[in-house]
Coordinates of C-alpha atoms in Angstrom, one line a residue:
M21 CA 82.4 155.4 56.2
A22 CA 85.5 153.3 55.4
E23 CA 87.7 155.7 57.4
K24 CA 85.4 155.3 60.5
F25 CA 85.4 151.5 60.1
D26 CA 89.3 151.5 59.9
R27 CA 89.4 153.7 63.0
W28 CA 87.2 151.3 65.0
A29 CA 89.2 148.3 63.7
L30 CA 92.5 150.0 64.8
M31 CA 91.0 150.7 68.3
A32 CA 89.8 147.2 68.7
S33 CA 93.2 145.8 67.7
A34 CA 94.9 148.1 70.2
L35 CA 92.6 147.1 73.0
F36 CA 93.1 143.4 72.2
A37 CA 96.9 143.8 72.3
L38 CA 96.6 145.7 75.6
F39 CA 94.3 143.2 77.3
W40 CA 96.4 140.3 76.0
S41 CA 99.6 141.8 77.4
M42 CA 98.0 142.5 80.7
G43 CA 96.5 139.0 80.7
L44 CA 100.1 137.6 80.6
L45 CA 100.7 139.3 83.9
V46 CA 97.6 138.1 85.7
T47 CA 97.2 134.6 84.2
P48 CA 100.5 132.8 84.7
A49 CA 101.3 129.6 83.0
S50 CA 104.8 128.4 83.8
A51 CA 106.6 125.2 82.8
I52 CA 109.7 124.6 84.9
W53 CA 112.2 121.8 85.4
L54 CA 113.2 120.7 88.9
T55 CA 116.3 118.7 89.6
I56 CA 115.5 116.2 92.2
P57 CA 118.3 114.9 94.4
S58 CA 118.6 111.3 95.2
S59 CA 118.0 112.1 98.9
G60 CA 116.0 115.2 99.8
T61 CA 113.0 117.2 98.7
K62 CA 112.7 119.9 96.0
C63 CA 109.7 122.3 96.4
V64 CA 108.2 125.1 94.4
S65 CA 105.6 127.6 95.7
E66 CA 103.4 130.3 94.3
E67 CA 101.3 132.9 96.0
I68 CA 97.6 132.5 94.9
Q69 CA 94.5 134.3 96.1
S70 CA 91.3 132.4 97.0
N71 CA 88.8 131.1 94.4
V72 CA 91.4 130.5 91.7
V73 CA 91.6 127.4 89.5
V74 CA 94.9 125.6 89.6
L75 CA 95.9 122.9 87.1
A76 CA 99.3 121.2 86.9
D77 CA 101.0 118.2 85.1
Y78 CA 104.3 116.7 86.1
Y79 CA 106.5 113.9 84.8
V80 CA 110.0 112.5 85.4
V81 CA 112.6 113.4 82.9
H82 CA 116.1 111.8 82.6
D83 CA 119.0 114.2 82.3
V84 CA 121.2 112.8 79.5
V85 CA 124.6 114.4 79.9
D86 CA 126.4 112.6 77.0
A87 CA 124.9 112.8 73.5
N88 CA 125.9 109.1 72.9
Q89 CA 124.3 108.1 76.2
E90 CA 121.0 106.3 75.9
P91 CA 118.1 107.0 78.3
P92 CA 117.8 104.4 81.1
Q93 CA 115.5 101.5 80.7
H94 CA 114.1 102.1 84.2
I95 CA 112.9 105.5 85.1
P96 CA 112.8 106.1 88.9
T97 CA 109.5 106.8 90.6
I98 CA 108.9 109.9 92.7
S99 CA 106.4 111.1 95.3
A100 CA 104.5 114.4 95.1
R101 CA 102.6 116.4 97.7
V102 CA 100.8 119.7 97.3
T103 CA 99.7 121.7 100.4
S104 CA 97.7 124.8 101.1
P105 CA 99.0 127.9 103.0
Y106 CA 97.4 126.4 106.2
G107 CA 98.9 122.9 105.7
N108 CA 95.9 121.1 104.2
N109 CA 96.9 118.2 101.9
L110 CA 95.5 118.9 98.4
H111 CA 97.4 116.2 96.4
H112 CA 99.6 113.2 97.4
L113 CA 100.9 110.4 95.1
E114 CA 103.7 107.9 95.7
N115 CA 105.7 105.6 93.4
V116 CA 104.7 107.4 90.1
T117 CA 106.6 108.7 87.1
Q118 CA 103.9 111.3 86.2
G119 CA 100.8 112.8 87.6
Q120 CA 98.3 115.7 87.6
F121 CA 96.5 117.8 90.2
A122 CA 93.7 120.2 89.9
F123 CA 91.9 122.2 92.6
T124 CA 90.2 125.5 93.3
T125 CA 91.9 127.5 96.0
T126 CA 89.9 128.3 99.2
E127 CA 92.7 130.1 101.0
S128 CA 95.0 133.0 100.0
G129 CA 98.7 132.5 100.4
N130 CA 101.6 130.4 99.2
Y131 CA 100.7 127.0 97.8
L132 CA 103.6 124.5 98.0
A133 CA 104.3 121.6 95.7
C134 CA 107.1 119.2 96.8
F135 CA 108.7 116.3 95.0
W136 CA 111.2 113.6 96.2
M137 CA 112.6 110.3 94.9
D138 CA 111.5 107.0 96.3
G139 CA 113.9 104.8 98.2
K140 CA 114.4 102.5 95.2
S141 CA 116.4 105.2 93.3
K142 CA 120.1 104.8 92.8
E143 CA 122.4 107.0 94.9
G144 CA 123.8 109.9 92.9
S145 CA 121.4 109.5 89.9
T146 CA 120.4 112.7 88.1
F147 CA 116.8 113.1 87.3
S148 CA 114.5 116.0 86.8
V149 CA 110.8 116.7 87.0
S150 CA 109.0 118.8 84.4
L151 CA 106.2 120.8 86.0
D152 CA 103.6 122.6 84.0
W153 CA 101.8 124.9 86.5
R154 CA 98.8 126.9 85.3
T155 CA 96.4 129.2 87.3
G156 CA 93.4 131.3 86.5
I157 CA 92.5 131.9 82.9
A158 CA 95.5 129.8 81.7
A159 CA 94.0 126.8 83.4
K160 CA 90.6 127.1 81.8
D161 CA 89.7 124.7 79.0
W162 CA 88.5 127.2 76.3
E163 CA 87.9 124.4 73.8
S164 CA 85.3 122.8 76.0
V165 CA 83.7 126.2 76.6
A166 CA 83.6 126.9 72.9
R167 CA 82.0 123.5 72.2
K168 CA 79.5 123.8 75.1
E169 CA 78.4 127.4 74.3
K170 CA 78.8 127.0 70.5
I171 CA 81.0 130.1 70.1
E172 CA 84.1 130.6 68.0
G173 CA 86.2 133.2 66.4
V174 CA 85.8 136.8 67.6
E175 CA 83.2 135.9 70.1
L176 CA 85.5 133.3 71.7
E177 CA 88.3 135.9 71.9
L178 CA 86.0 138.4 73.4
R179 CA 85.0 135.8 76.0
K180 CA 88.7 135.3 76.8
L181 CA 89.2 139.1 77.1
E182 CA 86.2 139.3 79.5
G183 CA 87.9 136.6 81.6
I184 CA 91.1 138.5 81.6
V185 CA 89.4 141.7 82.6
D186 CA 87.7 139.9 85.5
A187 CA 91.0 138.4 86.6
I188 CA 92.7 141.9 86.5
R189 CA 89.9 143.3 88.6
E190 CA 90.0 140.5 91.1
N191 CA 93.8 140.8 91.3
L192 CA 93.6 144.6 91.9
V193 CA 91.0 144.0 94.7
Y194 CA 93.3 141.3 96.2
L195 CA 96.2 143.7 96.1
K196 CA 94.2 146.5 97.6
N197 CA 93.0 144.2 100.5
R198 CA 96.6 143.0 101.1
E199 CA 97.8 146.6 101.2
A200 CA 95.1 147.5 103.7
E201 CA 96.1 144.5 105.9
M202 CA 99.7 145.4 105.7
R203 CA 98.9 149.1 106.6
E204 CA 96.9 147.9 109.6
V205 CA 99.7 145.6 110.8
S206 CA 102.2 148.4 110.3
E207 CA 100.1 150.9 112.3
T208 CA 99.6 148.3 115.1
T209 CA 103.3 147.6 115.2
N210 CA 104.2 151.3 115.3
A211 CA 101.7 151.8 118.2
R212 CA 103.2 148.9 120.1
V213 CA 106.7 150.1 119.5
A214 CA 105.7 153.6 120.7
W215 CA 104.2 152.2 123.9
F216 CA 107.3 150.0 124.5
S217 CA 109.6 153.0 124.0
I218 CA 107.5 155.0 126.6
M219 CA 107.7 152.1 129.0
S220 CA 111.4 151.7 128.5
L221 CA 111.9 155.4 129.1
G222 CA 109.8 155.3 132.2
V223 CA 111.8 152.3 133.6
C224 CA 115.1 154.1 132.8
I225 CA 113.9 157.3 134.6
S226 CA 112.7 155.2 137.6
V227 CA 116.0 153.3 137.8
S228 CA 118.0 156.6 137.5
G229 CA 115.9 158.2 140.3
L230 CA 116.4 155.1 142.5
Q231 CA 120.2 155.2 142.0
L232 CA 120.3 158.9 142.7
W233 CA 118.3 158.4 145.9
H234 CA 120.6 155.6 146.9
L235 CA 123.8 157.7 146.3
K236 CA 122.4 160.6 148.3
R237 CA 121.6 158.3 151.2
F238 CA 125.1 156.7 151.0
F239 CA 126.9 160.1 151.1
R240 CA 124.7 161.3 154.0
K241 CA 125.5 158.3 156.1
K242 CA 129.2 158.8 155.2
K243 CA 129.1 162.4 156.5
L244 CA 127.5 161.4 159.7
I245 CA 130.3 158.8 160.3

């Protein structure tokens, strides 16, 4: 009996490790630093499928080059804009040092987040923006779910695994649909290239025949003369 229980415990641990490692691939949570120039825009994009929760926090950070250098008393403000693949404005703030945006995607494609300094910033100043970008399961507030549904421990971990499995399945379906779309586009392109090649060959044959007819007519007239 004890051996059977140990076997089930080992299998459960292995499955948990497998789903956890797979979940790292399908539920990205990335914190990055973007160096914002005094003039210009710095953008970051991510390809996300539809019906996915996106949550992000950002704030201005001063790059201290010298260890004895003190942070500035005045931190410059920035502007931020987030757009969907079709150009819809999802988030826009100006004259801020920090902010947050959250939305559920309705379109599949590249979502773009752009940051730039306001005109009040000094020329040549070096500042960065810390961006914590989370999507999917990583953006879900599991503490609120646990309090609302009164679950904890193993049950909460199983709920997380269930969410990871659903995310994996949705990602596989998305990739399958993208592959079908790419295959359809490739077949359509190949058919158009084939027809274009046939038309080009027909035009070349027609021009060659016309030139041959013109040369024969020219030499016939020359013989008559």
